[in-house]
Structure formats: C-alpha cells, structure tokens
PDB file of N, CA and C in Angstrom:
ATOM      1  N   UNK A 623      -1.040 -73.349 -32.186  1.00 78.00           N
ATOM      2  CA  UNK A 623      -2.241 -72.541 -32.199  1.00 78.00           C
ATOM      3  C   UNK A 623      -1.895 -71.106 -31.802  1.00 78.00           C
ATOM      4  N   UNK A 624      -2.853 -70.198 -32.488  1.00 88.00           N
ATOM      5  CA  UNK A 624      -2.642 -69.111 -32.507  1.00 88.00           C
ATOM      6  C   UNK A 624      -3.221 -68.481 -30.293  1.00 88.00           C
ATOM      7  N   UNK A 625      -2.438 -67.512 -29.949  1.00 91.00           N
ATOM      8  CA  UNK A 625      -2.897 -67.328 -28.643  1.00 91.00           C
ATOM      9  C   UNK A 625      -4.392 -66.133 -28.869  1.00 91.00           C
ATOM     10  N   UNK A 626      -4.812 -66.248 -27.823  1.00 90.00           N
ATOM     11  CA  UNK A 626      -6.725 -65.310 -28.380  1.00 90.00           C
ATOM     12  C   UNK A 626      -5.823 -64.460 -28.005  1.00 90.00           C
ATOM     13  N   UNK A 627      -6.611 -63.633 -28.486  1.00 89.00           N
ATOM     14  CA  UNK A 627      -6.699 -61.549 -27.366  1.00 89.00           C
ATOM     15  C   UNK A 627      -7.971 -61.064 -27.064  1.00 89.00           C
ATOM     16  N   UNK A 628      -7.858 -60.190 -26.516  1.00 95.00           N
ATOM     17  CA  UNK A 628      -9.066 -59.420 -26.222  1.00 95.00           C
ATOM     18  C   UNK A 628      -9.125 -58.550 -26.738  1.00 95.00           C
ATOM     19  N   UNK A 629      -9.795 -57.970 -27.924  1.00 95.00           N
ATOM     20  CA  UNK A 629      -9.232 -56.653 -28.660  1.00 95.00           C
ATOM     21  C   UNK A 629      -9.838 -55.568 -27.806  1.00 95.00           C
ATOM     22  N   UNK A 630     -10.662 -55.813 -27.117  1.00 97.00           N
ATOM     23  CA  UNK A 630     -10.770 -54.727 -25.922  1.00 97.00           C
ATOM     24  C   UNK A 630      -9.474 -54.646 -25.207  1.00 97.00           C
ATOM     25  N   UNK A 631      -9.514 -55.239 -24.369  1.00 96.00           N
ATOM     26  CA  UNK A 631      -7.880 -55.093 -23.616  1.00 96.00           C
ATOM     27  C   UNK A 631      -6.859 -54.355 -24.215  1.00 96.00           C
ATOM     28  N   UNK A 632      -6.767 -55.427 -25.430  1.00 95.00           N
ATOM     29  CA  UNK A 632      -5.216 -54.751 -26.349  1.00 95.00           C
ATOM     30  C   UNK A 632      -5.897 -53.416 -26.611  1.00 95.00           C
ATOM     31  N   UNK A 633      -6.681 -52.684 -27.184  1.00 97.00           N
ATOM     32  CA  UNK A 633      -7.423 -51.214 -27.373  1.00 97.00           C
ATOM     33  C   UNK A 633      -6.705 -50.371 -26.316  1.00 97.00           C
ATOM     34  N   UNK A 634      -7.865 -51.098 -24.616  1.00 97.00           N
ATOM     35  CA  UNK A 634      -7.136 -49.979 -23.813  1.00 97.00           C
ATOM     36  C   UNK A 634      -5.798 -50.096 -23.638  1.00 97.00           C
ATOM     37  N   UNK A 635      -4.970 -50.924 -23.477  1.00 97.00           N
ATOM     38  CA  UNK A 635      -3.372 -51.083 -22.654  1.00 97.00           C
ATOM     39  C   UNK A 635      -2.926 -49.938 -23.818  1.00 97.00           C
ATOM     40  N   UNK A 636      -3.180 -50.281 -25.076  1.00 97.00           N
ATOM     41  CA  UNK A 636      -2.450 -49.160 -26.049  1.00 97.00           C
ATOM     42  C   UNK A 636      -3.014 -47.832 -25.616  1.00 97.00           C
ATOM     43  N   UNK A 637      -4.334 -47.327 -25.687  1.00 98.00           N
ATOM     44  CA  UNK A 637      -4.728 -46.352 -25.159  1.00 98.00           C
ATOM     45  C   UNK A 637      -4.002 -45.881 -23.559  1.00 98.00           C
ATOM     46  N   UNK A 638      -3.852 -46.487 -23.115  1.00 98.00           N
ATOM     47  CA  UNK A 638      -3.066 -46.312 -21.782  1.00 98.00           C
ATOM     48  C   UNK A 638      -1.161 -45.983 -21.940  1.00 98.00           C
ATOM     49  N   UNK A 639      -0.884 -46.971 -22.425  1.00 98.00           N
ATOM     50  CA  UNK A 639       0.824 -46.612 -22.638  1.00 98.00           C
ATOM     51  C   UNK A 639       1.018 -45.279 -23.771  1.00 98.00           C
ATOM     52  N   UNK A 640      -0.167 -45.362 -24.744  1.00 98.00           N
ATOM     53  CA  UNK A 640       0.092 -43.886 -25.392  1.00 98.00           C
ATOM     54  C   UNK A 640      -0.240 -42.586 -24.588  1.00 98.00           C
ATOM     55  N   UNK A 641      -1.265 -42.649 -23.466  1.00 98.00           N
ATOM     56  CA  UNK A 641      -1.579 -41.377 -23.003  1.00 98.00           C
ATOM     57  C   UNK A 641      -0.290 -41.255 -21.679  1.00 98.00           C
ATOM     58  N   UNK A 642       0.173 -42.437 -21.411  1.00 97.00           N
ATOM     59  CA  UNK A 642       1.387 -42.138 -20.199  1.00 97.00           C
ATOM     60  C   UNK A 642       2.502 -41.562 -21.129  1.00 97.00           C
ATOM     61  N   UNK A 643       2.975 -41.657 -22.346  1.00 97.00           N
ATOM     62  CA  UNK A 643       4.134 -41.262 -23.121  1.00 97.00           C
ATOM     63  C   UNK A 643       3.995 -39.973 -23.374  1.00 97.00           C
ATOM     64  N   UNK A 644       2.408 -39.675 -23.147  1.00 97.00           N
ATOM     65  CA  UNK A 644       2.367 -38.292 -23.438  1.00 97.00           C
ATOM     66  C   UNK A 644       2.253 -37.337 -22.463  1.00 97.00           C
ATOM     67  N   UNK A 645       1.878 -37.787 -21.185  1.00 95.00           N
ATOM     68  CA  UNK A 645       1.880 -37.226 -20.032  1.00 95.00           C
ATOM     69  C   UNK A 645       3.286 -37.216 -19.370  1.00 95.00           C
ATOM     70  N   UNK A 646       3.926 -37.927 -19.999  1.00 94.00           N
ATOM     71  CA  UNK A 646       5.876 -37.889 -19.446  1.00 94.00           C
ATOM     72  C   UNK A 646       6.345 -37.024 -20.848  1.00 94.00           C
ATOM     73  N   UNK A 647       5.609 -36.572 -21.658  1.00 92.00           N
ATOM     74  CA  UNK A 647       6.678 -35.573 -22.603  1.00 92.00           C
ATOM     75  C   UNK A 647       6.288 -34.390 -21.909  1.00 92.00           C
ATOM     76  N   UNK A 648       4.870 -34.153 -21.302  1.00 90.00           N
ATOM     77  CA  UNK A 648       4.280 -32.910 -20.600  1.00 90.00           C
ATOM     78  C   UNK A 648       4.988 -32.320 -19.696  1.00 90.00           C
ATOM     79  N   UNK A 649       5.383 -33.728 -18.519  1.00 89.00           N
ATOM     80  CA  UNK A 649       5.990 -33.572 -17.701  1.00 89.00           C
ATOM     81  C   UNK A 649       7.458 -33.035 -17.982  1.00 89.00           C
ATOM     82  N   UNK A 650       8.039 -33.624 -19.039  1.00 84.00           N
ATOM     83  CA  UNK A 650       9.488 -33.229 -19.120  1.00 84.00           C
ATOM     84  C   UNK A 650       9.232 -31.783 -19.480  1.00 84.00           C
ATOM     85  N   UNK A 651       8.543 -31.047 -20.359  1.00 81.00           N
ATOM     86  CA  UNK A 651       8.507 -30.028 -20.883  1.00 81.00           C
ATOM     87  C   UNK A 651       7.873 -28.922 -19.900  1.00 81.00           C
ATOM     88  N   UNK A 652       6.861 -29.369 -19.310  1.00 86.00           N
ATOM     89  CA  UNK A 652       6.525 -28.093 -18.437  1.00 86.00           C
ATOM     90  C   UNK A 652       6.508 -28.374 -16.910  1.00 86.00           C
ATOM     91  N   UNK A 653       6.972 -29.435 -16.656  1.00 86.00           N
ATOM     92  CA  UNK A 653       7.284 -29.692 -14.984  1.00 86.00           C
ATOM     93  C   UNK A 653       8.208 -28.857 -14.706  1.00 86.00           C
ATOM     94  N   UNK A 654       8.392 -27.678 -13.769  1.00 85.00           N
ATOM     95  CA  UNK A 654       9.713 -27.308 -13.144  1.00 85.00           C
ATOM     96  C   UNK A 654       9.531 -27.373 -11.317  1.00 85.00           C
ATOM     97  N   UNK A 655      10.508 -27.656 -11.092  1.00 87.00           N
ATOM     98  CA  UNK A 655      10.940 -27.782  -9.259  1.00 87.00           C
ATOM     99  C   UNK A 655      10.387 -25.967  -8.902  1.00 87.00           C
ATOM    100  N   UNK A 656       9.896 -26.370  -7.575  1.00 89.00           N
ATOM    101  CA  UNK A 656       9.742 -24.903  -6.793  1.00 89.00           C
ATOM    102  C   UNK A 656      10.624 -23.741  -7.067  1.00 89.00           C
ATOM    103  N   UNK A 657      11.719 -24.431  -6.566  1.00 92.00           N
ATOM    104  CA  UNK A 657      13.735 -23.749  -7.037  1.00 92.00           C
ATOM    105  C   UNK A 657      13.697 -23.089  -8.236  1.00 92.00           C
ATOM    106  N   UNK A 658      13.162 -23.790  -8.974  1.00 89.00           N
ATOM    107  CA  UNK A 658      13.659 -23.543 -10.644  1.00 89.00           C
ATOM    108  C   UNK A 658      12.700 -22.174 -10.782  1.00 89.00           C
ATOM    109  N   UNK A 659      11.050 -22.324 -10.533  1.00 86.00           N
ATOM    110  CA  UNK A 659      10.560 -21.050 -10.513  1.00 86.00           C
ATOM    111  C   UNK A 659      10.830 -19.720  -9.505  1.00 86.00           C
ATOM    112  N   UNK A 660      11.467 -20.510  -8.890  1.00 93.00           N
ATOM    113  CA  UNK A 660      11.378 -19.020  -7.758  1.00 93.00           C
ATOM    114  C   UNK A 660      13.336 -18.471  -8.326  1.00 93.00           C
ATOM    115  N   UNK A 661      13.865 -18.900  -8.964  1.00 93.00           N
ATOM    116  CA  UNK A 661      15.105 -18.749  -9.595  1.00 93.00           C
ATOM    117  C   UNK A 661      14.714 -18.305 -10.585  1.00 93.00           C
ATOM    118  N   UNK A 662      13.721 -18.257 -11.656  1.00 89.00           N
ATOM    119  CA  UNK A 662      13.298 -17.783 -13.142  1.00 89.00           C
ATOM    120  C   UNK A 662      13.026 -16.197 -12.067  1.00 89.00           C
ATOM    121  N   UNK A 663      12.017 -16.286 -11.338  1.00 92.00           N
ATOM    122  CA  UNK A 663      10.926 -15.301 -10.878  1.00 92.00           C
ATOM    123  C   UNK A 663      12.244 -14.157 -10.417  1.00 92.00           C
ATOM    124  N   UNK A 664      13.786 -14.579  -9.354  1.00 96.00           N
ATOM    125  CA  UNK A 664      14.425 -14.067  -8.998  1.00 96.00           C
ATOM    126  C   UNK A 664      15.364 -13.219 -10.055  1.00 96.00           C
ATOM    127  N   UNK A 665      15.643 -13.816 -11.158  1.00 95.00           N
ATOM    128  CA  UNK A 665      16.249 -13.468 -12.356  1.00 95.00           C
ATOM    129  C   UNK A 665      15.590 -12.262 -13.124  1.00 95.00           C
ATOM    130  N   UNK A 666      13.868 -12.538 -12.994  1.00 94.00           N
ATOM    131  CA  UNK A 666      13.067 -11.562 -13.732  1.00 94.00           C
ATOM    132  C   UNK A 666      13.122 -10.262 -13.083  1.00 94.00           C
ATOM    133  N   UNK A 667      12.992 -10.593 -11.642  1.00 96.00           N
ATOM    134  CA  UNK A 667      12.891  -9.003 -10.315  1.00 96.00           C
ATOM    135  C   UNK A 667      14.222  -8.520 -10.678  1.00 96.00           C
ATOM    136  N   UNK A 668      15.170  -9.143 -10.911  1.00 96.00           N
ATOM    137  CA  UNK A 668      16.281  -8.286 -11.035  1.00 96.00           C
ATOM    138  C   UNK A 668      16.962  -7.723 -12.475  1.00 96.00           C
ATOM    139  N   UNK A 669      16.230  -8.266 -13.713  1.00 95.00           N
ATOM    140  CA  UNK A 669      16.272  -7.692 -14.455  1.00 95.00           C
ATOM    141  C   UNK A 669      15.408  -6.425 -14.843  1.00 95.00           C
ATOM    142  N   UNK A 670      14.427  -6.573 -14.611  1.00 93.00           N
ATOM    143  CA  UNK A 670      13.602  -5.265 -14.231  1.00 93.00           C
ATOM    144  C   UNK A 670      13.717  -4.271 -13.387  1.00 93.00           C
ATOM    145  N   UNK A 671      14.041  -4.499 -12.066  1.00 93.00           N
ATOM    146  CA  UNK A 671      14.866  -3.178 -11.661  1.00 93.00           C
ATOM    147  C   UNK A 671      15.651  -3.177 -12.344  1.00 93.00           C
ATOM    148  N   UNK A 672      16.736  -3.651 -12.879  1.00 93.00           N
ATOM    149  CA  UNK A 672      18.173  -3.548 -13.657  1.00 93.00           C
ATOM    150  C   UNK A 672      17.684  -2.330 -14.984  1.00 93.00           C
ATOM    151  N   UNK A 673      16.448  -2.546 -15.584  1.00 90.00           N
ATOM    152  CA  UNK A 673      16.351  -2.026 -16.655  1.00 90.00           C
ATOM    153  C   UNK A 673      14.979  -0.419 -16.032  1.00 90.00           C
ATOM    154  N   UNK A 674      14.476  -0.481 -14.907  1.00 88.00           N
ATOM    155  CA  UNK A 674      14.013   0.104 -14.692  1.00 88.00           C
ATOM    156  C   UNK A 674      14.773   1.454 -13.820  1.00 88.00           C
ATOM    157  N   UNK A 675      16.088   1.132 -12.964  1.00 86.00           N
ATOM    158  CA  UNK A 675      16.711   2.211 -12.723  1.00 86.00           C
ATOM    159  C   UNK A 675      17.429   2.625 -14.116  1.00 86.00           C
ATOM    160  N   UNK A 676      17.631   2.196 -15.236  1.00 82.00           N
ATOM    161  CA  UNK A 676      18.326   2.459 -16.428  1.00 82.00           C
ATOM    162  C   UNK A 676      17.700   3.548 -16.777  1.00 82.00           C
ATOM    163  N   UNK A 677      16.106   3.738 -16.896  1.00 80.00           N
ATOM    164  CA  UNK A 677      15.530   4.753 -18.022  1.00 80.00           C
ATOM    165  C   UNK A 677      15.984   5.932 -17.471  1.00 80.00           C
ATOM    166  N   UNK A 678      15.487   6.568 -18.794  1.00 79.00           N
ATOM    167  CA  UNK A 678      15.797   7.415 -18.888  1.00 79.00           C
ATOM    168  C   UNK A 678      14.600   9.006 -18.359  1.00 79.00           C
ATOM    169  N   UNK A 679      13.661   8.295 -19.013  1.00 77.00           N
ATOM    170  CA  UNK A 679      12.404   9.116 -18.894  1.00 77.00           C
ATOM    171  C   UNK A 679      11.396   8.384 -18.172  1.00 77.00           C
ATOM    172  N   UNK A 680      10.296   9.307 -17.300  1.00 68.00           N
ATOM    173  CA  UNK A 680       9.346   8.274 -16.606  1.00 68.00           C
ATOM    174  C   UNK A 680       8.357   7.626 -17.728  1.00 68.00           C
ATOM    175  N   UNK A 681       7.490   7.249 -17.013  1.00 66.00           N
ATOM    176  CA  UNK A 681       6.788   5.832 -18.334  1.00 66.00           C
ATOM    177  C   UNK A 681       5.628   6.929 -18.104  1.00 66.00           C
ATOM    178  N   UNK A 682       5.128   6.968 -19.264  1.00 71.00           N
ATOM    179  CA  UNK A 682       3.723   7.579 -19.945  1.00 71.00           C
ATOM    180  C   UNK A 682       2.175   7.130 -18.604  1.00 71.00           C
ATOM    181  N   UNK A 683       1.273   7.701 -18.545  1.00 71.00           N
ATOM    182  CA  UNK A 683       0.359   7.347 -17.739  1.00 71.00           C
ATOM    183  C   UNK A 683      -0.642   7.044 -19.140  1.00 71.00           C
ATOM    184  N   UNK A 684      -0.615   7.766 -19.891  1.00 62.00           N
ATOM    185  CA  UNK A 684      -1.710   7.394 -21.135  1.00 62.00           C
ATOM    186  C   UNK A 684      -1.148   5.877 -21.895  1.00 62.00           C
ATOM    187  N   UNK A 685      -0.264   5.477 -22.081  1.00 58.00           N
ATOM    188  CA  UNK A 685       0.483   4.292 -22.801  1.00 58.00           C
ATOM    189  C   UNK A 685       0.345   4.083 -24.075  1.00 58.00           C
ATOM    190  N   UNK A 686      -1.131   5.216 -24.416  1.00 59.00           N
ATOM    191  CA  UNK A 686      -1.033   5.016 -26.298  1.00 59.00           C
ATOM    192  C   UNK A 686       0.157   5.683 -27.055  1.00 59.00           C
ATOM    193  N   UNK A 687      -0.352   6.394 -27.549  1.00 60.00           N
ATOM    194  CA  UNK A 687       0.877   7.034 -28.656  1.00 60.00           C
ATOM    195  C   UNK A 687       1.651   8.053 -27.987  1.00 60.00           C
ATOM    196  N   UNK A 688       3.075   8.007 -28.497  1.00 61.00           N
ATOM    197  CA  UNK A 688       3.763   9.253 -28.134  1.00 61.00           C
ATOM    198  C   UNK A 688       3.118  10.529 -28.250  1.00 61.00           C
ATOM    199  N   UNK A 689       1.990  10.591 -29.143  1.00 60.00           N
ATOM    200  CA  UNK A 689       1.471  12.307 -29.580  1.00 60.00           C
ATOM    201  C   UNK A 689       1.001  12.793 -27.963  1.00 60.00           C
ATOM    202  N   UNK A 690       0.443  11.819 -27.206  1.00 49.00           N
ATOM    203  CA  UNK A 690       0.194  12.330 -25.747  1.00 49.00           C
ATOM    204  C   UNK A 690      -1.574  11.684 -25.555  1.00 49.00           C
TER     205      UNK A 690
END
C-alpha cells in the first residue's frame, strides 16, 4: 500500500527548505564579519586620502559644469 501524505505538510516543508536555501545564498552573498567591514571601510579612508593629497586642483564648490 501506497503511504498517505498530507499535501499540506509536504506544501509547507517544501515552502520551508526552499526559503532556508535562499536565506543561506543571502547569507553567503551579503553576510560579512565586523573585521571584514571595518577592513573594506579601512582600505576606502586610505584610498581617498591617497587620491585626495594627489590632486591637483581644489574641488569646485558649484560641482556643475566646468563653465563655473
């Protein structure tokens, strides 16, 4: 004999193992450790001064067009 199901049950458990597969691709993709951001954030401060003692000219107060 065939075993019953509950096609409710089977519905949610699938509804459930598909939304955890997708909440662990989330996680892999946009989870980062404290470390990891404050290491991105440390990388950024120092490329910006890096490129900000570089210029050449001060930065515009208007920011539209070169005409002024």
């Amino acid at each position: 004999m065939a075993e019953i199901v509950n096609l409710n049950r089977a519905r949610k458990a699938r509804g459930r193992a598909e939304a955890e597969a997708r909440a662990s691709a989330n996680r892999a993709a946009h989870g980062r450790t404290k470390a990891e951001k404050a290491k991105d954030a440390a990388a950024k401060a120092k490329r910006d001064a890096l490129l900000d003692s570089a210029r050449l000219d001060a930065p515009r107060d208007g920011g539209g067009s070169p005409e002024g």
